[in-house]
Short mmCIF file of C-alpha atoms in Angstrom, two decimals:
data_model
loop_
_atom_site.label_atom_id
_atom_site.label_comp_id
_atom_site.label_asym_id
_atom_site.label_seq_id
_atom_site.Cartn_x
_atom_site.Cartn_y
_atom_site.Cartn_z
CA UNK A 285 158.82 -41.26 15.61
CA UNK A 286 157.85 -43.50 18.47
CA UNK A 287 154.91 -44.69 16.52
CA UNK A 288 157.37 -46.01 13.94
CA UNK A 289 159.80 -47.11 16.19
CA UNK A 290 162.01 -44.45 14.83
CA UNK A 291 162.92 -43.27 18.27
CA UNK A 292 164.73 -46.12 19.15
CA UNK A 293 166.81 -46.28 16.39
CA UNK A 294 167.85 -41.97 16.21
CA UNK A 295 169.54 -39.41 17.52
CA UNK A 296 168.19 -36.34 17.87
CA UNK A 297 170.11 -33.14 18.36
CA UNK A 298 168.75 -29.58 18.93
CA UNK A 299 170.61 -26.39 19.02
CA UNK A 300 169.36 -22.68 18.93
CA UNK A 301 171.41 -19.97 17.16
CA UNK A 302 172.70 -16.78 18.48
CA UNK A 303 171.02 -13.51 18.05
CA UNK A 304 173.49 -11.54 15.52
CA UNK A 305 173.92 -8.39 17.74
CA UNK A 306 176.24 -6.21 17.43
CA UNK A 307 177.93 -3.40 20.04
CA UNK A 308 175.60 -0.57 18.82
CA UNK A 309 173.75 1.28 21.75
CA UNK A 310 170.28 0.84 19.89
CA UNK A 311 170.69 -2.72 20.05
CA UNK A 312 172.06 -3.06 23.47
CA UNK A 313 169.55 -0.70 24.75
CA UNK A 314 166.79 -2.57 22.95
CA UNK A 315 168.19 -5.68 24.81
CA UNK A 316 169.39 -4.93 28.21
CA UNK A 317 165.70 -5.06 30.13
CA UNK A 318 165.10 -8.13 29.17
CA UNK A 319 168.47 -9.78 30.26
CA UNK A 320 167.86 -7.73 33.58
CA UNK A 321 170.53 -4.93 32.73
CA UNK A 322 168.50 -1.86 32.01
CA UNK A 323 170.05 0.14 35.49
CA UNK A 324 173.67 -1.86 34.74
CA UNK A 325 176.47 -0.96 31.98
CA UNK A 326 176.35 -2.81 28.92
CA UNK A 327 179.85 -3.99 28.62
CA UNK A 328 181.71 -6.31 26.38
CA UNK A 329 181.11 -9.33 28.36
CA UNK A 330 177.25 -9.23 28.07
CA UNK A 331 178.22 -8.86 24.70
CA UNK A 332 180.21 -12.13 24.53
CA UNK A 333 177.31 -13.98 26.63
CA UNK A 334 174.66 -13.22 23.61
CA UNK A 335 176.64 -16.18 22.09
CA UNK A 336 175.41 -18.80 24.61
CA UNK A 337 173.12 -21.41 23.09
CA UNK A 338 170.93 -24.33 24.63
CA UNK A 339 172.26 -27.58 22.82
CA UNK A 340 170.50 -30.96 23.46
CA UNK A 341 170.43 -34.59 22.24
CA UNK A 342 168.25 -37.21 22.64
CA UNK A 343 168.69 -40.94 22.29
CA UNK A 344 167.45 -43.85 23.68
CA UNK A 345 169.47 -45.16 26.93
CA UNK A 346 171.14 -42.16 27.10
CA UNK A 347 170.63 -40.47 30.62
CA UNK A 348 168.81 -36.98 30.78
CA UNK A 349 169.75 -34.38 32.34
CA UNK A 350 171.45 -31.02 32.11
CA UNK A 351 174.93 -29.30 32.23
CA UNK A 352 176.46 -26.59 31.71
CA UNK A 353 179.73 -26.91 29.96
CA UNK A 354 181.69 -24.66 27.54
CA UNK A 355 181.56 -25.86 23.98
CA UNK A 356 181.57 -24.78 20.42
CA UNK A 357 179.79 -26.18 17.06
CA UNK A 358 183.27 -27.54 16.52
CA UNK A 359 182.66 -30.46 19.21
CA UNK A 360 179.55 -31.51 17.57
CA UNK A 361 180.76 -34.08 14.96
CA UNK A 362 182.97 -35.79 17.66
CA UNK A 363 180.11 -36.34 20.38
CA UNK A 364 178.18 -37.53 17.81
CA UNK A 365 180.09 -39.91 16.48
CA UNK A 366 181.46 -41.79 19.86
CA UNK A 367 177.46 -41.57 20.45
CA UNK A 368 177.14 -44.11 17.28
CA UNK A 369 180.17 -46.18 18.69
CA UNK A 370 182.73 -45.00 15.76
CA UNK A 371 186.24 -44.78 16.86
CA UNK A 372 187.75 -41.92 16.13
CA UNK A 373 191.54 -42.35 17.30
CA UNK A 374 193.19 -42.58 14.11
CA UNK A 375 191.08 -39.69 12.59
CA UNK A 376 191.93 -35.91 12.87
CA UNK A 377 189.61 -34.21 14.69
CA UNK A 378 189.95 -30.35 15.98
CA UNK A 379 186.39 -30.77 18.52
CA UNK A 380 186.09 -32.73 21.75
CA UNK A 381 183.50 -35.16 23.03
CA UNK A 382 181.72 -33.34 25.00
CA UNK A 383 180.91 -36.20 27.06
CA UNK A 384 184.01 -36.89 27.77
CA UNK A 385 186.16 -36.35 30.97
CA UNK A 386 189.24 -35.96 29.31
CA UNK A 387 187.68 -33.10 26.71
CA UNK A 388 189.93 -29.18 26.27
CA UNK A 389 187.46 -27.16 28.33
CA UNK A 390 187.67 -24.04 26.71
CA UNK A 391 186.62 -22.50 23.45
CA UNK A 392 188.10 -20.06 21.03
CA UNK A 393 185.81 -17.73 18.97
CA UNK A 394 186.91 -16.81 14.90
CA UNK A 395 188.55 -13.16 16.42
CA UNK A 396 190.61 -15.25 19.46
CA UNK A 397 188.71 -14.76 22.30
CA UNK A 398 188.65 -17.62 24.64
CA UNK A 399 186.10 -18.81 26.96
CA UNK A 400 186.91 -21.22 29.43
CA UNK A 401 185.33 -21.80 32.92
CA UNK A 402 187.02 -19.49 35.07
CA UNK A 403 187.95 -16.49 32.57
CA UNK A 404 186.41 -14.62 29.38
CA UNK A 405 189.56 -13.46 27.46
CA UNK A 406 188.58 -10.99 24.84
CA UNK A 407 190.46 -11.60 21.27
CA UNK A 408 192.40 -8.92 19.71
CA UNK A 409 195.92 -7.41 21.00
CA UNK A 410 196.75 -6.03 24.58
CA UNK A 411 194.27 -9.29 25.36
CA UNK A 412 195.55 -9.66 29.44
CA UNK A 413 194.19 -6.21 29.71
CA UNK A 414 190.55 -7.39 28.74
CA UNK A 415 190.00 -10.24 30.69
CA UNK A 416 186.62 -11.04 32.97
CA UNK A 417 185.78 -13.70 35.52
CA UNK A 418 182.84 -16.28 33.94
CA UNK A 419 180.72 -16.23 36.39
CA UNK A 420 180.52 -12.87 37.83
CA UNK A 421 181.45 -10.57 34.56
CA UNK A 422 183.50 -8.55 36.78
CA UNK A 423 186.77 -7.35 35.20
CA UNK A 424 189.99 -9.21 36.09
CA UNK A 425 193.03 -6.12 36.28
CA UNK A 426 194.95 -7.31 38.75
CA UNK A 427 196.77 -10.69 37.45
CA UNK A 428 198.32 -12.73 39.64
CA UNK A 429 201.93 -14.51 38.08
CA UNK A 430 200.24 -17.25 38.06
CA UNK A 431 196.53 -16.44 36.08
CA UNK A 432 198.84 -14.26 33.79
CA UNK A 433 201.05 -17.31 33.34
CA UNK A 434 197.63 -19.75 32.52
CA UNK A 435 196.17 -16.95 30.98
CA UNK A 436 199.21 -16.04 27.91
CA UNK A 437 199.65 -20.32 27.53
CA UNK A 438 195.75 -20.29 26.75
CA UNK A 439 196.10 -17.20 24.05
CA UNK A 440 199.01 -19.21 22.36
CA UNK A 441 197.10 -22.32 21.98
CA UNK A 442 194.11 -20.39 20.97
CA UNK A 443 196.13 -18.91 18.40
CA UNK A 444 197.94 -22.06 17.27
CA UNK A 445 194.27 -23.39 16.52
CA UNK A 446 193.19 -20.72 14.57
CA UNK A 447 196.65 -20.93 12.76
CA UNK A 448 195.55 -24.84 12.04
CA UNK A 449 192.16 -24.06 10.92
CA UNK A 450 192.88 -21.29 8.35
CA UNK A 451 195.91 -23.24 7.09
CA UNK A 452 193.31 -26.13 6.49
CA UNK A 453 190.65 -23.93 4.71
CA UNK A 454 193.18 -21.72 3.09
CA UNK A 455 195.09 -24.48 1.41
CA UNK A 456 192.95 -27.09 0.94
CA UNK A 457 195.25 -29.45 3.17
CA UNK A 458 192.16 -32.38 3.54
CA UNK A 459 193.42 -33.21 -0.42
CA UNK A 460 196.61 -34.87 1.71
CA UNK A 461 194.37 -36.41 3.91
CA UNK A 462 193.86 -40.38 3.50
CA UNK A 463 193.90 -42.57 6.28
CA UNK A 464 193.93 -45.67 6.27
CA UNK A 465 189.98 -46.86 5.00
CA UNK A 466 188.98 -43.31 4.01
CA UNK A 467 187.58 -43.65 0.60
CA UNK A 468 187.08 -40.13 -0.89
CA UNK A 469 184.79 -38.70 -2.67
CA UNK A 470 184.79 -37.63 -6.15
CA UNK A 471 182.99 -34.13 -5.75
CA UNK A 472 182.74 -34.52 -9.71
CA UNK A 473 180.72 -37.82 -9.65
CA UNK A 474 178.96 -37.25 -6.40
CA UNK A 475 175.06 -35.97 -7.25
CA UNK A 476 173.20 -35.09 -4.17
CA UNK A 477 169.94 -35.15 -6.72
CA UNK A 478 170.74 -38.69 -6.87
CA UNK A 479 170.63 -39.66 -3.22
CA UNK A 480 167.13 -40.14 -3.40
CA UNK A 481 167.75 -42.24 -6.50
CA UNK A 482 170.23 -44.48 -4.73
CA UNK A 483 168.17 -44.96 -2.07
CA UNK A 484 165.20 -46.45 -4.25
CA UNK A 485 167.73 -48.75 -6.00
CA UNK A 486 169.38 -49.87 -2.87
CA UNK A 487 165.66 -50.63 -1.66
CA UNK A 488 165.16 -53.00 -4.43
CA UNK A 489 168.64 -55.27 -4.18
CA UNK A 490 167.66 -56.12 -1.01
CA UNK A 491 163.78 -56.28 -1.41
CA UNK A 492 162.28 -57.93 1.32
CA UNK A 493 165.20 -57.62 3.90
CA UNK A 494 165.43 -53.97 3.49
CA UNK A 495 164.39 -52.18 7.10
CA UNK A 496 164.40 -49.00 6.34
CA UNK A 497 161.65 -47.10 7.57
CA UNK A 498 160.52 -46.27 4.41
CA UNK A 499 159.73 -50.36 3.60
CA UNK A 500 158.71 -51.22 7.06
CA UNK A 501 155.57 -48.63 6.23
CA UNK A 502 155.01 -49.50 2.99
CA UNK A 503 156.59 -46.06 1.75
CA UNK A 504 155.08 -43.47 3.79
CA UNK A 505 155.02 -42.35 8.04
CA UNK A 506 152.03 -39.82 6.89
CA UNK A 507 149.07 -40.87 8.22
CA UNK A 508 151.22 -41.16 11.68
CA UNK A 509 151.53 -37.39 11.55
CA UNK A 510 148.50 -35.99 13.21
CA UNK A 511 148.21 -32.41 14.34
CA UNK A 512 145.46 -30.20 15.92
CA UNK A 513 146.94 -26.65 13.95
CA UNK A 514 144.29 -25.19 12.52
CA UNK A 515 146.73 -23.84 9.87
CA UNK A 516 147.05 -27.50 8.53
CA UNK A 517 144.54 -28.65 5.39
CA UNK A 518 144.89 -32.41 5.51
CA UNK A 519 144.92 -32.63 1.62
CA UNK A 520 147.75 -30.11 1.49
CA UNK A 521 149.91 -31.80 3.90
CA UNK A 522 149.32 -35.31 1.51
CA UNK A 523 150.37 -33.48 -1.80
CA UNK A 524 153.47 -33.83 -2.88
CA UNK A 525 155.47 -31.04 -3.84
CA UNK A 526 156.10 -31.25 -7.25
CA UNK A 527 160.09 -31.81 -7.93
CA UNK A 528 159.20 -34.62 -5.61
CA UNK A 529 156.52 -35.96 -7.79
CA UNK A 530 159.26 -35.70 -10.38
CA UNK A 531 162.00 -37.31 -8.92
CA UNK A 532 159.84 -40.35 -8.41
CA UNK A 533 158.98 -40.50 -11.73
CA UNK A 534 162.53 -40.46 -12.61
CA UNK A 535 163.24 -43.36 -10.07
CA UNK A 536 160.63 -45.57 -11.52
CA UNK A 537 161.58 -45.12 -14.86
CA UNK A 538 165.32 -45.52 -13.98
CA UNK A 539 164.23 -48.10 -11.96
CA UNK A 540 162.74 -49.98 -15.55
CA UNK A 541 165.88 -49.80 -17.01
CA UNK A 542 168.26 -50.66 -14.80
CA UNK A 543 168.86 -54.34 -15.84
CA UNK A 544 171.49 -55.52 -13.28
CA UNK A 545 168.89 -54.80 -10.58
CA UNK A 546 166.19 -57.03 -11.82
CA UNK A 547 168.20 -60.11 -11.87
#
């Protein structure tokens, strides 16, 4: 990427995903020795923790560095996209920016249990008997009126958000949904064979002008890979894989007889 110049112009986002453990004892038993809890109970909360992920993002002039904030996949799309300089006011969006100082600092998992940076509520019913503290994983039982107060206004917004998202999935509400600028698309026209195809014929309206990084290196980044893995034959890594080879054909040939683009 730097060596195209790539790097200046991305974003590039990591995430890991969670191990898909569940509560059974072979599984916590397997785990608990590496997470230093082999002489400690396994208890719901280690359970909970299995779901923390490293997330990272790199772009140029952004400043490194790390923290530790509660989020969810769900805030993704937003950080992203104030990242690129879109405004998103007069969109409807259910994540937060999660560099933003005005963000909802807690998240709610698909069962209702809500992590925020003081408590771990677990979802289900009788849920202000199952709370723990964040950082220490001790068990919370004695509420004061005012945690129990914070605490049941949390599981009612958690709830009204899981409300919201099923009755969007469920009923297909985004069919209502047209702001102002949004032009849909036409899931019965839309070919994501074709992108590729696009792209070529894009390329060619604006021949020289085009920057794309496939015309500013003359339609390969290849020989810019190099690696010492032993695994790698050099001639593999240049062969194309063949429904490549064929949707190339396909764009040249399209490409032939698309009149309007050769004028």
């Amino acid at each position: 990427m730097k060596k195209s110049g790539l790097d200046k112009k991305s974003i590039v986002i990591l995430y890991g995903d969670h191990y898909g453990v569940g509560s059974s004892d072979n599984e916590t038993n397997a785990l608990a020795p590496i997470l230093n809890k082999a002489d400690k109970p396994w208890s719901e909360y280690d359970t909970i923790n299995l779901q923390r992920v490293p997330f990272m993002i790199h772009m140029n002039g952004l400043k490194g560095g790390i923290k530790s904030n509660i989020a969810g996949e769900i805030d993704v799309l937003p950080t992203l996209l104030h990242l690129l300089g879109i405004d998103t006011k007069n969109y409807i969006q259910f994540g937060n920016d999660l560099l933003s100082n005005k963000r909802q600092k807690f998240v709610i998992f698909r069962n209702g249990t809500i992590i925020t940076p003081h408590y771990i509520i677990v979802g289900g019913r009788n849920n202000l008997n199952r709370i723990y503290d964040f950082n220490t994983g001790e068990k919370i039982n004695n509420l004061t009126d005012k945690q129990k107060a914070h605490i049941e206004h949390l599981i009612k917004q958690a709830a009204k958000s899981l409300r919201y998202s099923d009755l969007l999935n469920n009923r297909n509400l985004l069919r209502f949904y047209t702001p102002k600028g949004f032009i849909p698309v036409d899931p019965l026209t839309f070919n994501y064979q074709l992108n590729y195809l696009n792209m070529i014929r894009i390329r060619k309206m604006v021949g020289n002008n085009s920057t794309s990084l496939y015309s500013e290196n003359r339609g390969s980044t290849i020989d810019m890979y190099k690696t010492d893995a032993f695994q790698i034959n050099k001639d593999k890594l240049f062969d194309l894989p063949a429904n490549v080879i064929k949707t190339r054909k396909e764009a040249k040939n399209l490409l032939k007889e698309d009149a309007p683009l050769n004028k």
